[in-house]
Short mmCIF file of C-alpha atoms and ligand atoms in Angstrom, two decimals:
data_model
loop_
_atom_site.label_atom_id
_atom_site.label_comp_id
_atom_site.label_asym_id
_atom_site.label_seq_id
_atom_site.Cartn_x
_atom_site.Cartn_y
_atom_site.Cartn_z
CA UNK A 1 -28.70 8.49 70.85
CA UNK A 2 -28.00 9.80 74.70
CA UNK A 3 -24.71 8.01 76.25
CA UNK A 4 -25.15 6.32 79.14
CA UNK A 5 -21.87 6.94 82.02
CA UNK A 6 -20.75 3.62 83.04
CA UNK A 7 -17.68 4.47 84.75
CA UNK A 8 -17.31 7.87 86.57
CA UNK A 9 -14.50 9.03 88.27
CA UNK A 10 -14.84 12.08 90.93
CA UNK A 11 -11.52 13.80 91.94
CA UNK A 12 -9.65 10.41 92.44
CA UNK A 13 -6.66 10.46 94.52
CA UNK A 14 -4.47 7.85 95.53
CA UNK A 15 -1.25 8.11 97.39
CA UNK A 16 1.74 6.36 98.64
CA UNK A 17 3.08 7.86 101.76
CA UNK A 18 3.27 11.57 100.83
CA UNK A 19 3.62 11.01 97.10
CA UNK A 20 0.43 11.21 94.88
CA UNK A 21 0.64 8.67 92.34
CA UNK A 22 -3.05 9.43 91.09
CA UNK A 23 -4.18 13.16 91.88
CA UNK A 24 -7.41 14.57 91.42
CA UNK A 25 -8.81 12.60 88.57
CA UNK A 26 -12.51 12.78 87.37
CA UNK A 27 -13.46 11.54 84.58
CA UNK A 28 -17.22 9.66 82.72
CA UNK A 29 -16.83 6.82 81.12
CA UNK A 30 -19.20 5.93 78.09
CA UNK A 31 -21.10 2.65 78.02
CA UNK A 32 -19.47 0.65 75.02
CA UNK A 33 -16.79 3.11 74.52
CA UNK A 34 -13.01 2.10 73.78
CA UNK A 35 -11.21 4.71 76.09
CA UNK A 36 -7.23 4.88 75.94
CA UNK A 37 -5.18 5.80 79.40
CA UNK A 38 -2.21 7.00 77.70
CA UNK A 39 1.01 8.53 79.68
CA UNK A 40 4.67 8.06 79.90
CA UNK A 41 6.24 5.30 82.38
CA UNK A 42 5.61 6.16 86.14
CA UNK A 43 2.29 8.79 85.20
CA UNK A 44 -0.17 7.00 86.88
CA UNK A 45 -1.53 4.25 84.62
CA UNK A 46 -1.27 1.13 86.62
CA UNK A 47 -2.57 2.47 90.17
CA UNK A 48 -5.33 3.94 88.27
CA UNK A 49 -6.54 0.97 86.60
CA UNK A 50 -6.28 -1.13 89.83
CA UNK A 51 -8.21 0.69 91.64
CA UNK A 52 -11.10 0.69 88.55
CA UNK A 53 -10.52 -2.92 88.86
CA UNK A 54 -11.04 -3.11 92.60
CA UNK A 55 -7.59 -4.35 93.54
CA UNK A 56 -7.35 -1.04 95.57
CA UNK A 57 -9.18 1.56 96.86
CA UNK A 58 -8.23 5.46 96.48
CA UNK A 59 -7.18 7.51 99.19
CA UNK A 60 -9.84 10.29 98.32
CA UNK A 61 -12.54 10.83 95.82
CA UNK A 62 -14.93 8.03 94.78
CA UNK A 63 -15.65 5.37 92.18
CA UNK A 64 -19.24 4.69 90.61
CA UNK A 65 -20.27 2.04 88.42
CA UNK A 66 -23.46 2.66 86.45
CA UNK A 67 -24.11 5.44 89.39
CA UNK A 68 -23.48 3.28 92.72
CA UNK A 69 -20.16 3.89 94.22
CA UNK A 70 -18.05 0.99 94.60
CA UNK A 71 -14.77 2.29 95.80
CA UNK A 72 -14.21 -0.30 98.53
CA UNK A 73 -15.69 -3.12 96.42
CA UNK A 74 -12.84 -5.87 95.64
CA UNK A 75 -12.33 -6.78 92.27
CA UNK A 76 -14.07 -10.99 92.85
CA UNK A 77 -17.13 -8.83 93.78
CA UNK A 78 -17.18 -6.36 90.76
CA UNK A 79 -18.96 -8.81 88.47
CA UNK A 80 -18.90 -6.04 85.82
CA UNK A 81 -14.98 -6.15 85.45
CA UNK A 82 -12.35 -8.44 84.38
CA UNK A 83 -8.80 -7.68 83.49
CA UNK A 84 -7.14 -9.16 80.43
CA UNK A 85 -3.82 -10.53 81.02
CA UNK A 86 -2.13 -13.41 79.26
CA UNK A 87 0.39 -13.98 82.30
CA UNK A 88 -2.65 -14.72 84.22
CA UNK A 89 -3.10 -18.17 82.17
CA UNK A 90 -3.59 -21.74 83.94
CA UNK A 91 -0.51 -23.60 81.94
CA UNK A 92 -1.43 -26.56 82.73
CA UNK A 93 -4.83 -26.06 81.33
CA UNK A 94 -5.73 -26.59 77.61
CA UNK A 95 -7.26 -23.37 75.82
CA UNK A 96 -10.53 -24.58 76.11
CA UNK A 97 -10.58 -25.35 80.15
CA UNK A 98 -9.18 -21.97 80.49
CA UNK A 99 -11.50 -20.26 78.77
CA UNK A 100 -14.15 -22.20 80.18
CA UNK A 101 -12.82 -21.59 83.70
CA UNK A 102 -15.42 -18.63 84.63
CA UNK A 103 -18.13 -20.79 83.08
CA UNK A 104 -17.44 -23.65 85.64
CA UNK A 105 -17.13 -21.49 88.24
CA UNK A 106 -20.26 -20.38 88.03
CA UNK A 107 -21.49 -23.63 88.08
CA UNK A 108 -22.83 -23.91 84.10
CA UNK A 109 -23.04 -27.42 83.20
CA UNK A 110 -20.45 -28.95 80.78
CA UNK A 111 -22.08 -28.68 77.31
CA UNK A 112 -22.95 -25.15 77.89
CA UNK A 113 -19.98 -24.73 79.07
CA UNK A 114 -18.19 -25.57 76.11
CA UNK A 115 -20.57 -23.88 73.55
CA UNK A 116 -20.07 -20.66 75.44
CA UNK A 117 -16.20 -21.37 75.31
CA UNK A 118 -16.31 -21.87 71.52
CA UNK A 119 -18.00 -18.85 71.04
CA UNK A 120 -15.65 -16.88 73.01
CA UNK A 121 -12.50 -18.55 71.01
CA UNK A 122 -14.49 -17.55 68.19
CA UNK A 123 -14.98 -13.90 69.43
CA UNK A 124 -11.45 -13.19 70.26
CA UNK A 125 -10.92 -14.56 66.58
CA UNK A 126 -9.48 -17.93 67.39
CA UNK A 127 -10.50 -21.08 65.47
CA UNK A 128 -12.62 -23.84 67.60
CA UNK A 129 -10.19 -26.39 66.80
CA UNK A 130 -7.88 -24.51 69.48
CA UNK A 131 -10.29 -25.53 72.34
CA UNK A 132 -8.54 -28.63 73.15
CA UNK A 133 -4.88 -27.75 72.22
CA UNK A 134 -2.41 -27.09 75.46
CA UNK A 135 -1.91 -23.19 76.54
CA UNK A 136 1.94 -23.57 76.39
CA UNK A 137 1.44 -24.19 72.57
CA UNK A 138 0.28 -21.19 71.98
CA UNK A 139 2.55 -18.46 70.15
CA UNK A 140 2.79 -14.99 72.03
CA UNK A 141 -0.28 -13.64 70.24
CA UNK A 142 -2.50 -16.39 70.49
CA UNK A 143 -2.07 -16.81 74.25
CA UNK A 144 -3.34 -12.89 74.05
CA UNK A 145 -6.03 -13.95 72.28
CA UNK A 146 -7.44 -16.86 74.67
CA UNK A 147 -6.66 -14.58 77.34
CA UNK A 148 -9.27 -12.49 75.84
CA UNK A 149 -11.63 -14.72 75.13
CA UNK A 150 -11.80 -16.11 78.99
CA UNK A 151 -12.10 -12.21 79.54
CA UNK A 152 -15.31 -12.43 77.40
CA UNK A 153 -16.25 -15.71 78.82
CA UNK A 154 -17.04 -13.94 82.26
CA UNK A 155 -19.20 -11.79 80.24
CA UNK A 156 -18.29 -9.00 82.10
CA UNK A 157 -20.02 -4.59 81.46
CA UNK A 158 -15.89 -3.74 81.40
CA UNK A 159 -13.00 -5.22 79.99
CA UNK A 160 -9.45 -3.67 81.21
CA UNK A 161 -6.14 -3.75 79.91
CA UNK A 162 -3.16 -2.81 81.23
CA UNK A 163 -0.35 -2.76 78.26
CA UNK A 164 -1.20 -6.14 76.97
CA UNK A 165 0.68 -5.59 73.41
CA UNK A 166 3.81 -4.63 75.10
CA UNK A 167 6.03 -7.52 74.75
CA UNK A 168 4.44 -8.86 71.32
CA UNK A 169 7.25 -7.84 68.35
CA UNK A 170 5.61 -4.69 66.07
CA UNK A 171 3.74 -6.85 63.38
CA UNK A 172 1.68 -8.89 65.96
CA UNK A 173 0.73 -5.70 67.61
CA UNK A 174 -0.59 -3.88 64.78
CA UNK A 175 -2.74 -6.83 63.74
CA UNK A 176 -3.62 -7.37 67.40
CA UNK A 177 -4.43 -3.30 67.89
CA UNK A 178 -6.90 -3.81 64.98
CA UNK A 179 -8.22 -6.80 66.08
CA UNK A 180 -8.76 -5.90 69.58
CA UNK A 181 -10.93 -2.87 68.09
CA UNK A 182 -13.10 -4.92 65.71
CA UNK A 183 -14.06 -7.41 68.82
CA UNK A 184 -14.82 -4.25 70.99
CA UNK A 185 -17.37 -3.12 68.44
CA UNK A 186 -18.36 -6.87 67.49
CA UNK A 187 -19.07 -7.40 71.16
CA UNK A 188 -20.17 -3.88 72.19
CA UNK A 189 -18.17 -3.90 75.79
CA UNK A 190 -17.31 -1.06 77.08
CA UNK A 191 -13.04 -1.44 76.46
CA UNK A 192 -10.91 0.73 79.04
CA UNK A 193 -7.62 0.23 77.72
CA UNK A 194 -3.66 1.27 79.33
CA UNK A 195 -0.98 2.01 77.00
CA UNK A 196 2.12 4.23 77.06
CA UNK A 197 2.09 4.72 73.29
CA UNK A 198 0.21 7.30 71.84
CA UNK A 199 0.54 5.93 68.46
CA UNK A 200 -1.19 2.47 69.86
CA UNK A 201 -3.75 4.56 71.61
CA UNK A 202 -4.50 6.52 67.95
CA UNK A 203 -5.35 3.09 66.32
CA UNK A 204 -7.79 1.95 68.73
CA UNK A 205 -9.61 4.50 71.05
CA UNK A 206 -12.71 6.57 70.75
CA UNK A 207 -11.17 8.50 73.31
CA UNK A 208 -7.74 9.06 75.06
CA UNK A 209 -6.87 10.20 78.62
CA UNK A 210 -3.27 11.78 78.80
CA UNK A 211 -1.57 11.08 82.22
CA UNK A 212 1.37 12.99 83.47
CA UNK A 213 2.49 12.87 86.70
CA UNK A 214 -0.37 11.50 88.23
CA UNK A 215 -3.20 13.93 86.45
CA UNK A 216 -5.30 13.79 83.20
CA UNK A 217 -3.56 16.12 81.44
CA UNK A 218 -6.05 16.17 78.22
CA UNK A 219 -9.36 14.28 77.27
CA UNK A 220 -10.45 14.20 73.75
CA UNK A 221 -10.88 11.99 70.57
CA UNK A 222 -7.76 10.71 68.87
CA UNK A 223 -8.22 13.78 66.03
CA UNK A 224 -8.47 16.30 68.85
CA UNK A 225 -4.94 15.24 70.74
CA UNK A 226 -3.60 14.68 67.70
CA UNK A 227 -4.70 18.30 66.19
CA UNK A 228 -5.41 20.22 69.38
CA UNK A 229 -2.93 19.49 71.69
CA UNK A 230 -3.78 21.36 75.34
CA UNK A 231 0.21 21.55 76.18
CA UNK A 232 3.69 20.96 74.98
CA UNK A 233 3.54 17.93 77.28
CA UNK A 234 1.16 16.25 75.09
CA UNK A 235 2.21 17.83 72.04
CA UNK A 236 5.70 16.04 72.59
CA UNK A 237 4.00 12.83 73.43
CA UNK A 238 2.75 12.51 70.33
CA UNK A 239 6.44 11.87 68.71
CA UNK A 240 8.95 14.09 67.77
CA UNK A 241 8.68 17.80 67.02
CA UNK A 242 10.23 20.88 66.46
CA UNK A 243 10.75 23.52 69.59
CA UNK A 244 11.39 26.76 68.78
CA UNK A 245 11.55 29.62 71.53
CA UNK A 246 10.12 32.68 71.14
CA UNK A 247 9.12 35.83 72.67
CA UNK A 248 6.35 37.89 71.84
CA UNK A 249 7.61 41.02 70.11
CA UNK A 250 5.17 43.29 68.18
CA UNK A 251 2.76 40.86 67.40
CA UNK A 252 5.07 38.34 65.84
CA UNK A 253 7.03 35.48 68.24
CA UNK A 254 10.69 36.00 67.64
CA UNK A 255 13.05 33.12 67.78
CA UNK A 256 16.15 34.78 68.77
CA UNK A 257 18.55 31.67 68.92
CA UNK A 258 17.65 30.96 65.31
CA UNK A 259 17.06 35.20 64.22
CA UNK A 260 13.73 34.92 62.63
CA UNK A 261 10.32 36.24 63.38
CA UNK A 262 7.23 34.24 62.64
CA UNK A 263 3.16 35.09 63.05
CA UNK A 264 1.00 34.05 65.79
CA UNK A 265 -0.66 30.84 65.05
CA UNK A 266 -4.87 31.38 64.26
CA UNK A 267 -6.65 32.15 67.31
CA UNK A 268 -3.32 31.79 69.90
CA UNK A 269 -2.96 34.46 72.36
CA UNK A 270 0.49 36.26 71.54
CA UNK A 271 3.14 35.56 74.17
CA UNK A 272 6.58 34.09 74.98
CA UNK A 273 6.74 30.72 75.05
CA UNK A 274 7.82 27.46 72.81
CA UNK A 275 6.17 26.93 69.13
CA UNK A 276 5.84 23.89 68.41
CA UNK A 277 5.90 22.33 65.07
CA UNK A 278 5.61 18.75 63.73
CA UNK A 279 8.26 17.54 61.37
CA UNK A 280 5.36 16.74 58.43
CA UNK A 281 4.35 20.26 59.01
CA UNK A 282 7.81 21.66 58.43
CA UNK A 283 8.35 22.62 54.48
CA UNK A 284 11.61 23.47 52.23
CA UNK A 285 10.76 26.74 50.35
CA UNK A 286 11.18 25.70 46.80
CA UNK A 287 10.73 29.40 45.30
CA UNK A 288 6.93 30.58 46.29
CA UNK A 289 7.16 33.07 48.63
CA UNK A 290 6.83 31.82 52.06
CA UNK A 291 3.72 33.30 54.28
CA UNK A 292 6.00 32.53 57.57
CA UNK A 293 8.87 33.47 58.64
CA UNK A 294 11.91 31.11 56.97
CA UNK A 295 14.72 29.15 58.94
CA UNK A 296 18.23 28.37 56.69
CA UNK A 297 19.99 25.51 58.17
CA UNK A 298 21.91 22.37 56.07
CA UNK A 299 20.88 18.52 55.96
CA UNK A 300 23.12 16.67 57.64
CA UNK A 301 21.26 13.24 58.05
CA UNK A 302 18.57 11.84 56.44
CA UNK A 303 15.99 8.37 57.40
CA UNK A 304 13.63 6.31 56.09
CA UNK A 305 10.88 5.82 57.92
CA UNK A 306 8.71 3.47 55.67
CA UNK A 307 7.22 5.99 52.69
CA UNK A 308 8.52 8.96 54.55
CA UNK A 309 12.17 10.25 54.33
CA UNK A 310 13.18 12.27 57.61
CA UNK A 311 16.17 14.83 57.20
CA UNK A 312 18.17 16.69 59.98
CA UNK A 313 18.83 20.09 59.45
CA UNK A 314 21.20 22.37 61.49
CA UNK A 315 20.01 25.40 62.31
CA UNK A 316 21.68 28.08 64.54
CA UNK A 317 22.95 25.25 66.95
CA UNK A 318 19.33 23.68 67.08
CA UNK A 319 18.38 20.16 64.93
CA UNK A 320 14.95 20.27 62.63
CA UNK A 321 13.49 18.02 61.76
CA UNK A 322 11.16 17.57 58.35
CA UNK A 323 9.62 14.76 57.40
CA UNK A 324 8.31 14.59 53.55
CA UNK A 325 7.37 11.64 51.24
CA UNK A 326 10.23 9.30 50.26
CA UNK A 327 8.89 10.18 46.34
CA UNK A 328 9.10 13.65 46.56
CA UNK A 329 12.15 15.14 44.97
CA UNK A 330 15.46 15.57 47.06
CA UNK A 331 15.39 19.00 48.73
CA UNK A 332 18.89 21.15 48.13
CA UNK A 333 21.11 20.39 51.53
CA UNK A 334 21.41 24.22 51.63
CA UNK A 335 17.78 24.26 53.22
CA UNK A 336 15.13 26.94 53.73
CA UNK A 337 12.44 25.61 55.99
CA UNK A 338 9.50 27.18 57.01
CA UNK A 339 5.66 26.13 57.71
CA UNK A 340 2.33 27.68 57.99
CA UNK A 341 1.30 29.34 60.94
CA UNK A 342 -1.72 27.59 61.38
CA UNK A 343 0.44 24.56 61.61
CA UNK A 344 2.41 26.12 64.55
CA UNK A 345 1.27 25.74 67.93
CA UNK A 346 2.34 28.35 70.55
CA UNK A 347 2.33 27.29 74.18
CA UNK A 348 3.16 29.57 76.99
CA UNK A 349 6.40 28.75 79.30
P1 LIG B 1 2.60 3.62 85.23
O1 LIG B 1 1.70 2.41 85.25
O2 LIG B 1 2.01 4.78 84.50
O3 LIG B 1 3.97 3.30 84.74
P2 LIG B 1 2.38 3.42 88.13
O4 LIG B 1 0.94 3.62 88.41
O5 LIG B 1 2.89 2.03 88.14
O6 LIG B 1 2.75 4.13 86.74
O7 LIG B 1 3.25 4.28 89.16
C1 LIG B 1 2.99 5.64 89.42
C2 LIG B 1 3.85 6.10 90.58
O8 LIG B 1 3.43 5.51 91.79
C3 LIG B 1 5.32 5.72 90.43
O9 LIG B 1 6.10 6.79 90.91
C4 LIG B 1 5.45 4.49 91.29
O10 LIG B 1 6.76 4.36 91.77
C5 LIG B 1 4.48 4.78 92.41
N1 LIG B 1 3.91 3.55 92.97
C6 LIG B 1 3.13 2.65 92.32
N2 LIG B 1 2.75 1.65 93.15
C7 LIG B 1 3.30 1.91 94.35
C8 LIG B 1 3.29 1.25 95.64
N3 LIG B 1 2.61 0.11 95.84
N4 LIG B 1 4.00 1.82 96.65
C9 LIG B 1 4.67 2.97 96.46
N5 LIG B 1 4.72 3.65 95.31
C10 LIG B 1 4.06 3.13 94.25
MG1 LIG B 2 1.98 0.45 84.45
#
């Protein structure tokens, strides 16, 4: 099946005074896609959104929706778009006469009003008793949810969301995460979605944009960030990892603070630079002979992180970091580490 572009993005700029905050951006949205803006604090994420939103307009490039550009079109006359925010509730209202607030807007007469609003509640996976209950006795993650169902209520092409998990504690979120992707499939809307955490962005996305500093750094499936990693930017923004750095000596990369040499990942182009290794991907050597090069170091801390166990290791002045099953058997605190090349990434510097 061909994929229709909804969104598209052509070198977007926007800036304040001198300073880019968005620069050069292009980008095609899929119709019914769940696409993840991902980047650290201050990348980029919020003036990029509001300006798909049509709360401002960039300072160069342009915006097209379904092919017509709409960069100077203000968000009350985008009636494609609607931003989901549970701040933006009417407390005085009961869940029901918010939800139903786009309905009467628009000028749709009370009992289809309120069958419309019902099956919003219902689509946002809140029970039709809550129609006539007051907002303000809502919890935190139901207030999300009517917020989202008054999104879906203006039956809009686009639904946006800038960080609206943030302030929910971690349990609610990862119920909410799932949720929020089983009504984007349920209802088919195209989902454009801001987070700064990767690991939310994994969960939920068919694809992620990394932002850093203003620019989309990398554009790919979850698997592909996760695996294939453009820079040591995003590589690092995926959670915590081991940099080592090398030089290119030979054809091996030689880690001089730490005095071993180790081979060139698959298909990397040998030069200096960091390698980069993920603490899962780190091994103790438990008598086979290693294929890599092998670091000795000694545990001096050790987590749990749920099933996993995470040890420290000190290594020529440097921490590791390996993360192994919480079952597995406890590794000798004299360690000797070492991991498969093709679990190495090697980025230039
Ligand atoms: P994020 O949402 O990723 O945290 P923002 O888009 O909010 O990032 O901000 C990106 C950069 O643009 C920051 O350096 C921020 O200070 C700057 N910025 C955002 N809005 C304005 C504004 N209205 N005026 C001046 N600078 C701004
Ligand atoms: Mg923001």
């Amino acid at each position: 099946m061909a994929s229709k572009t909804i969104l598209e993005l052509k070198q977007v700029d926007k800036f304040f005074g001198d300073k880019a905050a968005v620069e050069r951006i292009s980008l095609e949205i899929v119709e019914g896609e769940f696409f993840t803006i991902v980047g650290p604090s201050g990348s980029g994420k919020t003036t990029l959104i509001r300006m798909l939103v049509g709360m401002d307009t960039p300072s160069r490039g342009d915006i097209l929706l379904r092919g017509a550009q709409i960069n100077d079109v203000p968000a009350n006359k985008r009636p494609t778009c609607m931003v989901f925010q549970s701040l933006a509730l009417f407390p005085h209202m009961t869940v029901g006469e918010n939800v139903a607030y786009p309905l009467k807007c628009r000028g749709i007469e009370p009992g289809a009003r309120k069958a419309r609003a019902e099956a919003c509640l219902t689509l946002a996976h809140l029970p039709t008793e809550y129609y006539d209950r007051p907002v303000t006795q809502c919890s935190g993650g139901e207030r999300q949810r009517v917020a989202l169902a008054r999104a879906l209520a203006f039956d809009p092409d686009i639904l946006f969301f800038d960080e609206p998990l943030s302030a929910l504690d971690y349990k609610l979120k990862k119920l909410l995460e799932k949720e929020l992707k089983d009504i984007q499939r349920e209802t088919g809307k195209t989902f454009i979605y801001i987070t700064h955490s990767l690991e939310e962005a994994m969960v939920m996305s068919d694809r992620i944009g990394v932002m850093n500093e203003g620019r989309m750094v990398q554009i790919g499936a979850p698997r592909e960030i996760y695996r294939r990693p453009n820079s040591r930017f995003v590589s690092e923004f995926m959670g915590e990892v081991n940099v080592l750095p090398v030089t290119a000596k030979g054809g091996k990369l030689h880690c001089q603070s730490l005095g071993t040499s180790f081979e060139v990942p698959p298909g990397a182009q040998e030069t200096d630079g960091v390698l980069i290794i993920r603490p899962e991907d780190m091994r103790f050597v438990n008598g086979e002979p290693p294929v890599n090069g092998v670091l000795s170091g000694e545990i001096f801390n050790e987590y749990l992180l749920g099933s996993r166990v995470q040890y420290q290791v000190r290594a020529g002045g440097t921490t590791l970091l390996v993360e192994k099953q919480r079952d597995s058997t406890a590794p000798d605190p004299a360690a000797q580490l070492t991991f498969s090349p093709e679990n190495s990434m090697l980025f230039a510097e």
